[in-house]
Amino acid sequence: MNLSDRLKAKGIVSNELLGGKFDRMATYRTDGTLLIEATPDFAAGNWVEAQQVILQNWEEICRLRDFLNGLTPVDVPQKRKEEPHDERASA
């Protein structure tokens, strides 16, 4: 059984890590839904539930895709590095 078959056996068509870390994942499932979820945290000996968003059908998935494709990057001003000030008095 290859990876694709193992994923399908778990009800997964495809999944993708988001953000370059294993903290968020999008999963397209065999029931036609798209699950976007954060990885649960383990704190104080218990698993803390993570946030989940489920797009219910292909129409919702396409609407999100079209919305995302219509976005353009936003210019976010970078914090200016403070330059050291010379505290000496000048005459």
Short mmCIF file of C-alpha atoms in Angstrom, two decimals, residues 2-67:
data_model
loop_
_atom_site.label_atom_id
_atom_site.label_comp_id
_atom_site.label_asym_id
_atom_site.label_seq_id
_atom_site.Cartn_x
_atom_site.Cartn_y
_atom_site.Cartn_z
CA ASN A 2 1.56 3.33 -1.05
CA LEU A 3 1.13 6.68 0.68
CA SER A 4 -1.76 7.70 -1.57
CA ASP A 5 -3.66 4.51 -0.77
CA ARG A 6 -3.03 4.96 2.97
CA LEU A 7 -4.34 8.53 2.83
CA LYS A 8 -7.45 7.45 0.91
CA ALA A 9 -8.04 4.69 3.48
CA LYS A 10 -8.15 7.48 6.08
CA GLY A 11 -10.61 9.47 3.96
CA ILE A 12 -7.98 11.93 2.66
CA VAL A 13 -7.53 12.86 -0.99
CA SER A 14 -4.74 15.37 -0.38
CA ASN A 15 -3.26 17.47 2.41
CA GLU A 16 -0.91 20.41 2.61
CA LEU A 17 1.08 21.95 5.43
CA LEU A 18 0.49 25.69 5.71
CA GLY A 19 3.01 28.23 6.87
CA GLY A 20 6.06 26.02 6.51
CA LYS A 21 5.66 24.52 9.97
CA PHE A 22 3.60 21.67 11.28
CA ASP A 23 1.20 24.04 12.98
CA ARG A 24 -1.58 24.31 10.37
CA MET A 25 -2.83 21.92 7.70
CA ALA A 26 -5.40 21.88 4.91
CA THR A 27 -6.94 18.50 4.12
CA TYR A 28 -9.19 17.71 1.13
CA ARG A 29 -11.25 14.70 2.16
CA THR A 30 -12.97 11.96 0.18
CA ASP A 31 -16.38 13.25 1.32
CA GLY A 32 -15.73 16.45 -0.71
CA THR A 33 -15.02 18.71 2.27
CA LEU A 34 -11.94 20.83 2.90
CA LEU A 35 -10.71 20.92 6.50
CA ILE A 36 -8.32 23.67 7.56
CA GLU A 37 -7.05 23.19 11.08
CA ALA A 38 -4.36 24.17 13.51
CA THR A 39 -2.37 21.39 15.15
CA PRO A 40 -3.68 20.80 18.68
CA ASP A 41 -1.38 21.80 21.55
CA PHE A 42 -0.45 19.56 24.46
CA ALA A 43 -0.55 21.55 27.69
CA ALA A 44 -0.79 20.53 31.33
CA GLY A 45 -1.08 16.86 30.34
CA ASN A 46 -4.08 17.39 28.04
CA TRP A 47 -4.62 17.99 24.35
CA VAL A 48 -6.05 21.47 23.75
CA GLU A 49 -8.45 21.53 20.82
CA ALA A 50 -7.31 23.56 17.86
CA GLN A 51 -9.37 25.83 15.67
CA GLN A 52 -10.99 24.18 12.63
CA VAL A 53 -12.75 25.49 9.55
CA ILE A 54 -14.64 23.08 7.30
CA LEU A 55 -15.75 24.09 3.82
CA GLN A 56 -18.80 21.92 3.20
CA ASN A 57 -18.77 21.44 -0.56
CA TRP A 58 -16.99 22.16 -3.84
CA GLU A 59 -18.86 25.46 -4.33
CA GLU A 60 -17.52 26.81 -1.01
CA ILE A 61 -14.02 25.59 -1.89
CA CYS A 62 -14.19 27.37 -5.28
CA ARG A 63 -15.48 30.57 -3.66
CA LEU A 64 -12.55 30.57 -1.24
CA ARG A 65 -10.12 29.80 -4.08
CA ASP A 66 -11.49 32.67 -6.17
CA PHE A 67 -11.32 35.01 -3.19
#
